[in-house]
Coordinates of C-alpha atoms and ligand atoms in Angstrom, one line a residue:
X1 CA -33.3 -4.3 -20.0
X2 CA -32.3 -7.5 -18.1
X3 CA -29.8 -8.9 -20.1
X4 CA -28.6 -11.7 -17.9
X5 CA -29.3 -12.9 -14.5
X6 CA -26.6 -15.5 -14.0
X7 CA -22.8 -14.9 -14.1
X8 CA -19.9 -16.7 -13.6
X9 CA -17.0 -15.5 -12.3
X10 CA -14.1 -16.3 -10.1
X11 CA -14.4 -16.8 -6.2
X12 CA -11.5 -15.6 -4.2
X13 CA -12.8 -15.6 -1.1
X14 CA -15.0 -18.5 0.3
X15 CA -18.3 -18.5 1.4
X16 CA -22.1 -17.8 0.4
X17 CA -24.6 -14.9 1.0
X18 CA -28.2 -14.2 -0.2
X19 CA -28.7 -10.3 0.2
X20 CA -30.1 -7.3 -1.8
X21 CA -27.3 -5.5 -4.3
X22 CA -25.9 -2.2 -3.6
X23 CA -23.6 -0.8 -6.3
X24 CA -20.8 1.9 -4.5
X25 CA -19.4 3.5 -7.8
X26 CA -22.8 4.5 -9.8
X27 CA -21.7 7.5 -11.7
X28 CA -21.9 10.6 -10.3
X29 CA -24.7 12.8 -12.1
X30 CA -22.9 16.1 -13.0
X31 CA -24.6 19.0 -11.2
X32 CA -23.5 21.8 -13.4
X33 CA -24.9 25.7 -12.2
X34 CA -24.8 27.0 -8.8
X35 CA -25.9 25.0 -5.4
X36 CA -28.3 26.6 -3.5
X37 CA -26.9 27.5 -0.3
X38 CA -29.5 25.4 2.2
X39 CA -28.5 22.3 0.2
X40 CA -24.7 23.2 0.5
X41 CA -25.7 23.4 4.4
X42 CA -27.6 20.5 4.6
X43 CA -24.9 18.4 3.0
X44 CA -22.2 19.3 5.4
X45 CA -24.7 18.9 8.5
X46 CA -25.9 15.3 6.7
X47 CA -22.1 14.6 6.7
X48 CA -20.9 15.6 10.3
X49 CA -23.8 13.5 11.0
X50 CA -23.0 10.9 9.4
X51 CA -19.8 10.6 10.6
X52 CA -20.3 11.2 13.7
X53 CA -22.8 8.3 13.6
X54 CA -20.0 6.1 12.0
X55 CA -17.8 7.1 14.8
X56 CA -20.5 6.0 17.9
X57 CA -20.5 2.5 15.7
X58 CA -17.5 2.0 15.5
X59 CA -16.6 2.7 19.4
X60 CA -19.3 0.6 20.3
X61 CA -17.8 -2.1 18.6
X62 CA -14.6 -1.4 20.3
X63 CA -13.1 -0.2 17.1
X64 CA -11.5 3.1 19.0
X65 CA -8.4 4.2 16.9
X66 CA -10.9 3.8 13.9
X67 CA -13.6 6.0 16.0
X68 CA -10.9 8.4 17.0
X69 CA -10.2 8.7 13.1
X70 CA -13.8 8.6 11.8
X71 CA -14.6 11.5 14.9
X72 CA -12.3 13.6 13.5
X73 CA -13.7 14.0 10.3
X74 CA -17.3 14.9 11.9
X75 CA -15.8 17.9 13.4
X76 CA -13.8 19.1 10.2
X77 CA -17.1 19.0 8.4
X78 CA -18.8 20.7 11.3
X79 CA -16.3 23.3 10.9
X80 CA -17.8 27.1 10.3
X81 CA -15.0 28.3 8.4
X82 CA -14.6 25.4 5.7
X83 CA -18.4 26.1 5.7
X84 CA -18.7 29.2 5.0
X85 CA -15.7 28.8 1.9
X86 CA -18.1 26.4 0.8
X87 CA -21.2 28.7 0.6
X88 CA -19.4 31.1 -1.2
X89 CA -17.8 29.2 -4.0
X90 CA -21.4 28.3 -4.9
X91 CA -20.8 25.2 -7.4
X92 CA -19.7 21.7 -6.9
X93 CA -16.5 22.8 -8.4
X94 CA -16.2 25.9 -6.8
X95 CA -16.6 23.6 -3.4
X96 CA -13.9 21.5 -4.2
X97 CA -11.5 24.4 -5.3
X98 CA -12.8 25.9 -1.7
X99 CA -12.0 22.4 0.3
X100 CA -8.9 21.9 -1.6
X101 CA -7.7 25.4 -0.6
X102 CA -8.4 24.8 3.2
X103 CA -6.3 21.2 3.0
X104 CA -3.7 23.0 1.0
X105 CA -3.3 25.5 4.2
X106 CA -3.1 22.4 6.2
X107 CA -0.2 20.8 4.0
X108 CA 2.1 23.9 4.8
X109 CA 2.1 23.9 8.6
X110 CA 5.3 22.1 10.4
X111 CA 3.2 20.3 12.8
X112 CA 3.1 16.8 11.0
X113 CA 0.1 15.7 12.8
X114 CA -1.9 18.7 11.6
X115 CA -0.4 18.3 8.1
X116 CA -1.9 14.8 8.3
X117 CA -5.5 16.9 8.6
X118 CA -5.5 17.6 5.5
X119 CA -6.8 14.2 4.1
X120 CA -9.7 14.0 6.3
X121 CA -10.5 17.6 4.8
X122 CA -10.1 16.5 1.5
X123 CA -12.2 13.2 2.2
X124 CA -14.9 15.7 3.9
X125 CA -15.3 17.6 0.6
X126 CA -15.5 14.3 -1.3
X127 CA -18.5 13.2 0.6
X128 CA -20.3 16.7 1.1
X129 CA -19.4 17.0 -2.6
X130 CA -20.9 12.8 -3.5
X131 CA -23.9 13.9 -1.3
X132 CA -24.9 17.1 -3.1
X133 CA -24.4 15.3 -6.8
X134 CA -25.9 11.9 -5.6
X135 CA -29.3 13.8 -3.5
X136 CA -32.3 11.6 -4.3
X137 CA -29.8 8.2 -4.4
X138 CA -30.6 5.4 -2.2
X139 CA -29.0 4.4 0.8
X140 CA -27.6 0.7 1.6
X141 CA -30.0 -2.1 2.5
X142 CA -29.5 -3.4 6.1
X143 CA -27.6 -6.3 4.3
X144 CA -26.1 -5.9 1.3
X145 CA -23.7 -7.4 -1.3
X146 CA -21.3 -4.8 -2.8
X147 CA -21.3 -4.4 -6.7
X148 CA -19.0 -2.5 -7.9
X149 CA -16.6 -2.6 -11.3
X150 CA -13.1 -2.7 -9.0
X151 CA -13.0 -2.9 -5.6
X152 CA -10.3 -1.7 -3.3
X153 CA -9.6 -2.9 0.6
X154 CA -10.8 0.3 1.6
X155 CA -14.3 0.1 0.3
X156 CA -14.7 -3.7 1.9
X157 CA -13.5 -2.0 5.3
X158 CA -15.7 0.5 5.2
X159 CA -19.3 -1.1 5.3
X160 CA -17.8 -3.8 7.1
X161 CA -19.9 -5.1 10.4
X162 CA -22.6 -2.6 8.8
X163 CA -24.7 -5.0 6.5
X164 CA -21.8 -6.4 4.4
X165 CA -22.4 -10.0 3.8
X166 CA -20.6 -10.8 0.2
X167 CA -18.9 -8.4 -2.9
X168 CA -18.8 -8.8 -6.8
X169 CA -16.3 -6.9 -9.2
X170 CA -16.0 -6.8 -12.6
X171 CA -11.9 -6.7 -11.9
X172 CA -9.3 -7.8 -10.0
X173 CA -7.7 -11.2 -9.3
X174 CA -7.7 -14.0 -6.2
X175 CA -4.4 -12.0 -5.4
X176 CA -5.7 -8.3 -5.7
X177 CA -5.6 -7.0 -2.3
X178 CA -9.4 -6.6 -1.9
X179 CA -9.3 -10.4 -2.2
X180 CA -6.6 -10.8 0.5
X181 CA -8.8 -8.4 2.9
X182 CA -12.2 -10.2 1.9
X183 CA -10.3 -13.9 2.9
X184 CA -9.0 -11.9 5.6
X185 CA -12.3 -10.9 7.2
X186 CA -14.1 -14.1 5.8
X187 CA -16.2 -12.1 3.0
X188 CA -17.3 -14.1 0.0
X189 CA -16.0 -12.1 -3.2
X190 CA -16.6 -13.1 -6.1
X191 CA -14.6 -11.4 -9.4
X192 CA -14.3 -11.3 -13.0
X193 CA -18.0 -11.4 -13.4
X194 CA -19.9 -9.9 -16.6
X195 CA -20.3 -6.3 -16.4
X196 CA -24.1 -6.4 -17.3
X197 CA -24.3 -6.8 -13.1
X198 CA -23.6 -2.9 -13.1
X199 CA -26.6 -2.4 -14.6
X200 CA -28.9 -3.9 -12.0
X201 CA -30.9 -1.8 -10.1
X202 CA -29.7 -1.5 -6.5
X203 CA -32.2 -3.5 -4.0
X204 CA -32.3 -6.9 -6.6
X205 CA -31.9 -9.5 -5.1
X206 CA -28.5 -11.4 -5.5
X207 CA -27.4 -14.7 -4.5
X208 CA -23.3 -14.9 -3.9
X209 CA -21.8 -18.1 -4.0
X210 CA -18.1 -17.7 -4.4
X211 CA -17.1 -21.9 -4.3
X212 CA -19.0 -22.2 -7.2
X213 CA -17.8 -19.1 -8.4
X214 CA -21.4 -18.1 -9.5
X215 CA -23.6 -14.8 -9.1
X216 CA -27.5 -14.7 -9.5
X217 CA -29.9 -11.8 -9.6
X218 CA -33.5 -12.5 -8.3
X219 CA -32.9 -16.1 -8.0
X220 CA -35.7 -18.6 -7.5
X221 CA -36.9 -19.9 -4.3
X222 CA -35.1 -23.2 -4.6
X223 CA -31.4 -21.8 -4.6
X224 CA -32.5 -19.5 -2.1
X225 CA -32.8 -22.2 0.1
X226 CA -29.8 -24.4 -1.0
X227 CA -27.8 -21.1 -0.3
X228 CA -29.2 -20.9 2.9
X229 CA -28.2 -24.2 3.8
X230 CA -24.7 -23.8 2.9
X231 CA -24.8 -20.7 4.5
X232 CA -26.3 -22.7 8.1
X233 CA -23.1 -25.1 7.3
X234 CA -20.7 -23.0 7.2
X235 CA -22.0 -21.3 10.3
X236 CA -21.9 -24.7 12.2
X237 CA -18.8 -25.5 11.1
X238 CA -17.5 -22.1 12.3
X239 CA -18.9 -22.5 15.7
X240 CA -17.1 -25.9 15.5
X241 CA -13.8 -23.8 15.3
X242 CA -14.5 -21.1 17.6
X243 CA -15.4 -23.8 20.6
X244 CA -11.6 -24.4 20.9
X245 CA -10.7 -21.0 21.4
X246 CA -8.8 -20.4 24.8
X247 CA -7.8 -24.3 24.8
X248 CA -3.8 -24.8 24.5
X249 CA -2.1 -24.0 21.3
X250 CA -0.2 -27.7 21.3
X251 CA -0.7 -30.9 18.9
X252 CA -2.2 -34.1 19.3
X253 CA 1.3 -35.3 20.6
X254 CA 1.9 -32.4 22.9
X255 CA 4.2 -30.0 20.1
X256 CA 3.4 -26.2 21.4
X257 CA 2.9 -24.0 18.4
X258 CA 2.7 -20.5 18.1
X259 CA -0.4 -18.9 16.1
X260 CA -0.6 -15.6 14.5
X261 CA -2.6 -13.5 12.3
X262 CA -2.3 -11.5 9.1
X263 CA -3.4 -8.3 9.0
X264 CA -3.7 -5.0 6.7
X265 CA -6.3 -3.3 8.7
X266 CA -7.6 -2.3 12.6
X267 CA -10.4 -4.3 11.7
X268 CA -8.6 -7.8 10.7
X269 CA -6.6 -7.2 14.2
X270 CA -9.7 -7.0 16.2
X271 CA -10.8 -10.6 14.3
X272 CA -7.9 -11.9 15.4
X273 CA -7.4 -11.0 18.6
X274 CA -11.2 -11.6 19.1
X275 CA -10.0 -15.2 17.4
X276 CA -7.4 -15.6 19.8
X277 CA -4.4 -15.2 17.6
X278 CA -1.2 -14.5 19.7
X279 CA -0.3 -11.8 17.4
X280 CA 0.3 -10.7 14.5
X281 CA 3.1 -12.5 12.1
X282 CA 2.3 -10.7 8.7
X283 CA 1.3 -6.7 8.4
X284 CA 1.2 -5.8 4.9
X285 CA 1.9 -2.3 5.0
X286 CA 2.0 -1.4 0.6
X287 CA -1.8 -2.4 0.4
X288 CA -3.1 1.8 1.4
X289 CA -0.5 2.7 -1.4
X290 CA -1.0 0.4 -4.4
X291 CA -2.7 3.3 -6.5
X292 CA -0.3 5.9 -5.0
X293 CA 1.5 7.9 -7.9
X294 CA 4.3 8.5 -5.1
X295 CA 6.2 7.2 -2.8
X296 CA 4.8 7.7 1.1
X297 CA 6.0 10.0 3.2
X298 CA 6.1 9.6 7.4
X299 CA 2.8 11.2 7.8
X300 CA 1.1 8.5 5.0
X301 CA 2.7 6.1 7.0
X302 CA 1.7 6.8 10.3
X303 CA -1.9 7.9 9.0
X304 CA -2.3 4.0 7.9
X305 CA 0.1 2.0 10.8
X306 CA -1.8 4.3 14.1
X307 CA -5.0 2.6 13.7
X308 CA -3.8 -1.2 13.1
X309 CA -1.1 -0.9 15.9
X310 CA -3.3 1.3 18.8
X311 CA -5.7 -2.2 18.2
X312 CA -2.6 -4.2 18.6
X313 CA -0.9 -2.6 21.6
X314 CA 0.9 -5.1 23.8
X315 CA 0.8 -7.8 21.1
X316 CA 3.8 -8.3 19.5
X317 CA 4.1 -7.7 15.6
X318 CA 6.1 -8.0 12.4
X319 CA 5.8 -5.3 10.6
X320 CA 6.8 -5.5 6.7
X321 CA 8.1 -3.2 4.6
X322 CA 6.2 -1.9 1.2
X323 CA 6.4 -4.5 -0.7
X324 CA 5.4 -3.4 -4.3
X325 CA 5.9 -6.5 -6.2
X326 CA 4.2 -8.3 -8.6
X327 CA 0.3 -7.8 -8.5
X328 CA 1.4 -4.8 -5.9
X329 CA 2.9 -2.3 -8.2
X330 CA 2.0 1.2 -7.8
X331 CA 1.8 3.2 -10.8
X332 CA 4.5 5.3 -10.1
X333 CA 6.5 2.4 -10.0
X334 CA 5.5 0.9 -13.2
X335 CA 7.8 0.5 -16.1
X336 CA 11.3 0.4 -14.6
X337 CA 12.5 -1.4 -11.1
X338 CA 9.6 -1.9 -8.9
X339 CA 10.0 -4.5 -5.3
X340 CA 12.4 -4.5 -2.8
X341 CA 14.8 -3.3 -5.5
X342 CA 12.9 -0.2 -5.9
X343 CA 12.5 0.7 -2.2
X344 CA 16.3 0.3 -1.5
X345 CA 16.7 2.4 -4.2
X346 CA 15.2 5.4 -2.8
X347 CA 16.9 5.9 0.8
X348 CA 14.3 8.3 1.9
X349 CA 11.4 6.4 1.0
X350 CA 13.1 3.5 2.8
X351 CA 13.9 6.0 6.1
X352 CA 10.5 7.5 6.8
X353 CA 9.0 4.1 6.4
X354 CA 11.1 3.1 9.2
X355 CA 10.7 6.5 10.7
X356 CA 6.5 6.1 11.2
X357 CA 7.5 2.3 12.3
X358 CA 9.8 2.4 15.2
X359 CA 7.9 5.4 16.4
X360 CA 4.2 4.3 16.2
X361 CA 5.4 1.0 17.0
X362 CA 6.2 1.5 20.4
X363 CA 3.4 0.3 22.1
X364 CA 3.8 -3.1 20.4
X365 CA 6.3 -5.8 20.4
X366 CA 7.7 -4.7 17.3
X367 CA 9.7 -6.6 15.1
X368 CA 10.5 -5.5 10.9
X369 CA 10.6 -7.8 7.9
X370 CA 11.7 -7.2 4.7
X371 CA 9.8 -9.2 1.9
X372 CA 11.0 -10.5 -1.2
X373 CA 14.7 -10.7 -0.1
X374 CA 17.3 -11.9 -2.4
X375 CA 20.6 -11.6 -0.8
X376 CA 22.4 -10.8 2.3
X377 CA 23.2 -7.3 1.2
X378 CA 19.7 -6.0 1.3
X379 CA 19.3 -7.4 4.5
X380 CA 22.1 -5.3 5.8
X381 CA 20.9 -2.2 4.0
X382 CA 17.4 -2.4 5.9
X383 CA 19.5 -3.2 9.2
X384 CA 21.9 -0.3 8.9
X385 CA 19.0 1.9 8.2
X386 CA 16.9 1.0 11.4
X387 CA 20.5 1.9 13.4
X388 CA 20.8 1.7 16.8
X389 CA 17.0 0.5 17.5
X390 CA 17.0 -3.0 19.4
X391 CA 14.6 -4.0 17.4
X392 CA 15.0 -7.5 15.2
X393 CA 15.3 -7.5 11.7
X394 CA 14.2 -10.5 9.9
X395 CA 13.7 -11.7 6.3
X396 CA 10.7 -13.3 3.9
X397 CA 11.8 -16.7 2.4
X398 CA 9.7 -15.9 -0.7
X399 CA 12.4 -16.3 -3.7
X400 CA 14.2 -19.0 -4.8
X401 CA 17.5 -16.6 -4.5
X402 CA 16.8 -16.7 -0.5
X403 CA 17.0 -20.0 -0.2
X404 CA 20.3 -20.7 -2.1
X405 CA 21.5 -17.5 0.2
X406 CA 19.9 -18.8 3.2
X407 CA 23.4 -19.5 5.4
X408 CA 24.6 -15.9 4.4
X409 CA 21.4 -14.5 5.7
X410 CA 21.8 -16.3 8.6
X411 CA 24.4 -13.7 9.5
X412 CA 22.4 -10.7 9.1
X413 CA 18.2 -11.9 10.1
X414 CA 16.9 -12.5 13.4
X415 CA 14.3 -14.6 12.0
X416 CA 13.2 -15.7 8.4
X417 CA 9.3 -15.9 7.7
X418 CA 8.5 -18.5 4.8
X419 CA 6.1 -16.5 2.1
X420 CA 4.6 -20.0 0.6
X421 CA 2.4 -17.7 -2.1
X422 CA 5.5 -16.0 -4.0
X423 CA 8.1 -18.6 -3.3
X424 CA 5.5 -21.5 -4.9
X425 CA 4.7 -19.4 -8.0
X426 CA 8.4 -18.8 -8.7
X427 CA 9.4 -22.6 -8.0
X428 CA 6.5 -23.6 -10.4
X429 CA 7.0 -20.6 -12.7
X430 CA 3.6 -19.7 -12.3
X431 CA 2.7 -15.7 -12.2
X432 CA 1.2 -14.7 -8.8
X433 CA -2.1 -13.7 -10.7
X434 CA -2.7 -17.0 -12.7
X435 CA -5.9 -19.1 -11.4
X436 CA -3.8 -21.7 -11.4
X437 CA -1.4 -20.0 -8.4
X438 CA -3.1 -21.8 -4.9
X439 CA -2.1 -22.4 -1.9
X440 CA -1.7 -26.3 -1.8
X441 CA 0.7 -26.2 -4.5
X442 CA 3.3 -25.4 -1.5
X443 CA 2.8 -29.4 -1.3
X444 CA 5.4 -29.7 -4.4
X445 CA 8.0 -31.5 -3.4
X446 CA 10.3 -28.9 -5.4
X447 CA 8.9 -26.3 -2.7
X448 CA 8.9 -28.2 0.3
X449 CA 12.5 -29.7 -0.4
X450 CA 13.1 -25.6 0.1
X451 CA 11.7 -25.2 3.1
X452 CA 12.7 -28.3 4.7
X453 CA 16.3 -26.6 3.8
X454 CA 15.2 -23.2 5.5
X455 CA 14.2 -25.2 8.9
X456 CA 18.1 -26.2 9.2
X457 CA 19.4 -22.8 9.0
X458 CA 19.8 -21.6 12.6
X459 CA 17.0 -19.1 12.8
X460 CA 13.3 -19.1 14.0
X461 CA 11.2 -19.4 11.1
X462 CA 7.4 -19.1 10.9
X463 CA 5.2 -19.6 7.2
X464 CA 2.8 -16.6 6.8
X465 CA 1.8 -17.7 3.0
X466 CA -1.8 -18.8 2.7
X467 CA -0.5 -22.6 2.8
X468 CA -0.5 -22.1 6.5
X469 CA -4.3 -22.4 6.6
X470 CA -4.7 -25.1 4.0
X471 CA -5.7 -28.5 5.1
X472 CA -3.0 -30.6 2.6
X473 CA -0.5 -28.5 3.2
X474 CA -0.5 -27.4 6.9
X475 CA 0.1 -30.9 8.2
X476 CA 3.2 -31.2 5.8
X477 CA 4.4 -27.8 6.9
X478 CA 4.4 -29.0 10.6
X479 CA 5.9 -32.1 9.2
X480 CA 8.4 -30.2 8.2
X481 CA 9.2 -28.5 11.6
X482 CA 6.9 -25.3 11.4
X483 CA 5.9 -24.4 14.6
X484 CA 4.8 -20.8 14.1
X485 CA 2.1 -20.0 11.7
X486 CA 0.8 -16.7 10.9
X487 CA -2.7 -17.0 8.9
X488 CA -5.5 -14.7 7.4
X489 CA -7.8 -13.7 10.5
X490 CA -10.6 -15.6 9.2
X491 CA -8.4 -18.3 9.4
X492 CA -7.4 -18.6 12.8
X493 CA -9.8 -20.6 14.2
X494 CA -9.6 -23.3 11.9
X495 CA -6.0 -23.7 11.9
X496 CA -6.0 -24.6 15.3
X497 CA -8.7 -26.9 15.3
X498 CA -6.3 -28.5 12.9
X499 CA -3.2 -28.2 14.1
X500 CA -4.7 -29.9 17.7
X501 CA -5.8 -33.0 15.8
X502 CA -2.4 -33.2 14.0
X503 CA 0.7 -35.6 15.3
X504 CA 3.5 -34.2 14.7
X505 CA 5.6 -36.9 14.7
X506 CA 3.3 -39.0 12.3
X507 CA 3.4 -35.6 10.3
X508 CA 7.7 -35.7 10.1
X509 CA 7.4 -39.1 8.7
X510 CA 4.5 -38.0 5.8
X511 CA 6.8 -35.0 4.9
X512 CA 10.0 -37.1 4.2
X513 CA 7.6 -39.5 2.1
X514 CA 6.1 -36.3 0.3
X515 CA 9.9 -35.4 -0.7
X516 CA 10.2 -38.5 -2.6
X517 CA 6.7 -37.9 -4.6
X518 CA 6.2 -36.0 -7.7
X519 CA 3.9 -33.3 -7.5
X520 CA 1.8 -31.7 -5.1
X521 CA -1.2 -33.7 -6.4
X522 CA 0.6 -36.7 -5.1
X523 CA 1.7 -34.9 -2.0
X524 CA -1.7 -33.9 -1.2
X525 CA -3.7 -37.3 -2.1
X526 CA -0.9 -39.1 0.5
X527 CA -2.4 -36.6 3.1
X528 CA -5.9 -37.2 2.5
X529 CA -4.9 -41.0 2.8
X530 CA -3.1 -41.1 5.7
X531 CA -4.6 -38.2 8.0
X532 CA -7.7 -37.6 6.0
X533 CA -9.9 -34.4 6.9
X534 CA -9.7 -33.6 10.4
X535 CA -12.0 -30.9 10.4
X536 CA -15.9 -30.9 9.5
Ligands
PEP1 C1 3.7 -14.8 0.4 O1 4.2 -14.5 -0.7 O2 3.5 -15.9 0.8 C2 3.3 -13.7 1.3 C3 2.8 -14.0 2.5 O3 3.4 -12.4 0.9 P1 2.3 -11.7 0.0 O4 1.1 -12.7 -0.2 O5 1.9 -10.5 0.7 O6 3.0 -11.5 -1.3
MG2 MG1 5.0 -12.4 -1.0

């Protein structure tokens, strides 16, 4: 029974879409009793194919570390031997016990790149296991919004550029990490929405709208088209943006700046290369690990950096350490020191981090950032364990502590990168994962009076926080002498467009105003009246 067909919810990531549902977690029906062989077969053929399908895509669109990946599982589940394990154990469990044993044999052998085998096993028997249980479940619609009760990165990434156009979760927060990918890759998601809309039938039609922070199922012809209009809009305004790509990175009164992206994914760096991003200022490297229940070793490390930097070779990017703060904590971590505290804490953890960095980083122009820094000393720790490799070492301005220790860090960073999102929640004393925590707050005078004080130290500074890419706040950030911004992929465009109508010097004289003011609303409003909206 339909109990409701309208839902409101919270949008964290802009934008509208009109497309059938698809729900990605429907419980799996237990299949209890033994398999008959054919189907065991069939699934393992239907899989290979699959991915080997996946893996043609995803070259095609350029994607090749993710094809080389994707390939790789094709010919484990081609394999005769895990095959014929299979046919024998008989059951889904007995499969699983099979597969399990077969990555297990993996796990022991010395050669690191063949122990890292033995997750694309295990994912192989996940699938060939989902496709015996799920046979008779529908496929996704050529366009499709997600449903799903919580999502993770991982399952955005997945069907994106293949009929993704918007998600909905029951969970998660505008800082989850699904939300930083979907802002990331421009995806409308819309959270916190009734769980009655896991009980629609996949193919309904749904209608995303993640401004208004609304869902509707089977909506009537009217909003149909009033979505459709926004969506047209936004497409305009888009092409807008992208005409300027290629045209010089400099501002109305002939500043240069420097534009970079913000990745966690091969897929955001092809957006932002395709965007014409000059690299990449901000990889978040905890977001594969926030369910982990340990801490990664080399191989998990370069299992997720291969992909993202192979797409990024020649570029040059700063790669960050896990940060497992706040909204990031893994539950292994939860209950007693978690952040950078945590990581420097366990030496080993810390070393083959920087192990899998430095050595699959070599084809880029690598540089490593430690987030959430709070003193000089931890600084010094990261540095003494990178060692010998010329490679700079710089810090996130994100705490309040790193700002009053800002001349002391001068002595040990190569470069400080502003994290406007942390650093404005602790300033305001607002928790990362309140509502109320967004981007143009930066324009507090109580934050900006921090920055301003971070431009004077003596080292190159960039902002990779989400204020970069808001229209208040960007024009006070140049103001205040930023001349390297780092910004979500979907992002990029925009903040040039901007940043080319912005004068620099006009911008200097509204930031030592906005120091005087109250609040950010006052900040913001003396924007809007003085350089109004220079975008469409
Ligand atoms: C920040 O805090 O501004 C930042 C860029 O880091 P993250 O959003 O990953 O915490
Ligand atoms: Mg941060």
């Amino acid at each position: 029974m339909r109990v409701a067909n309208r839902w409101a919810g919270t949008g964290v990531a802009p934008g509208t879409a009109v497309a059938p549902a698809w729900r990605i977690d429907r419980p799996v029906p237990v299949v209890a009793g033994p398999v008959d062989p054919a189907r065991i077969d069939e699934a393992f053929h239907a899989v290979a194919a699959d991915l080997s399908a996946l893996a043609d895509r995803a070259r095609a669109q350029g994607r090749h570390a993710a094809a080389d990946i994707v390939a790789t599982g094709a010919l484990i589940a081609a394999d005769p031997g895990l095959l014929d394990a299979a046919r024998r154990s008989a059951t889904p469990d007995g499969i699983h016990d099979a597969v399990e044993g077969y990555a297990r044999m993996l796990d022991a052998l010395p050669d690191p790149t063949l122990r890292e085998r033995a997750a694309d096993v295990r994912q192989v028997g996940r699938r060939v296991i989902d496709r015996i249980a799920r046979a008779g479940a529908t496929d996704p619609p050529e366009r499709f919004v997600l449903v799903a009760e919580d999502l993770g990165p991982a399952d955005l990434l997945e069907h994106l550029g293949n009929g993704l156009v918007a998600a909905v979760a029951v969970r998660g927060g505008a800082n989850s990490h699904a939300a930083i990918v979907a802002r990331s890759v421009g995806l409308p998601l819309v959270v916190g929405v009734g769980a009655e809309v896991l009980d629609l039938p996949d193919h309904t039609l749904l209608l995303v709208d993640a401004e208004g922070g609304m869902v509707l199922a089977d909506p009537p012809e009217v909003e149909v088209t009033r979505a459709e209009d926004a969506v047209t809009r936004e497409g305009r305004r888009r092409a807008v943006f992208r005409s300027e790509r290629g045209l010089p990175h400099a501002t109305a009164d002939g500043q240069a700046f420097r534009l970079l992206c913000n990745v966690a994914s091969d897929t955001e760096v092809r957006a932002g290369r395709d965007s014409g991003a000059e690299g990449i200022g901000l990889l978040r490297t905890e977001l594969p690990f926030v369910h982990a229940e340990h801490w990664p070793d080399e191989a998990d490390h370069r299992r997720a950096l291969r992909p993202i930097l192979a797409e990024a070779a020649g570029w040059p990017v700063t790669v960050r350490l896990l940060d497992f703060a706040n909204d990031k904590v893994p539950p292994f971590l939860r209950g007693g020191p978690a952040g950078l505290a945590a990581l420097l804490a366990a030496p080993d953890a810390l070393a083959a981090q920087l192990r899998a960095i430095l050595d699959v980083g070599r084809a880029v122009a690598l540089r490593v950032m430690v987030p959430m820094v709070t003193n000089a000393a931890e600084l010094r720790t990261v540095r003494d364990a990178v060692g010998d490799a010329a490679i700079p070492v710089g810090a996130m301005v994100e705490t309040a502590a790193a700002v009053d220790a800002i001349e002391e860090l001068c002595g040990v960073a190569d470069f400080f990168s502003v994290g406007t999102n942390d650093l404005t929640a602790e300033l305001l004393g607002l928790d990362r994962t309140d509502p109320r925590a967004r981007p143009e707050l930066a324009g507090h005078p109580r934050v900006l009076a921090r920055i301003a004080r971070v431009m004077t130290a003596g080292r190159p500074v960039s902002v990779c926080g989400d204020a970069g890419a808001h229209p208040t706040t960007l024009p006070l950030l140049l103001g205040a002498g930023v001349r390297e911004f780092s910004v979500a992929c979907a992002r990029v465009d925009e903040t040039r467009y901007r940043l080319r109508r912005l004068d620099a010097a006009m911008c200097a004289r509204l930031f030592a105003k906005a120091l005087t003011m109250r609040d950010a609303e006052e900040t913001a409003a003396l924007v809007r009246r003085r350089i109004g909206d220079v975008a469409p």
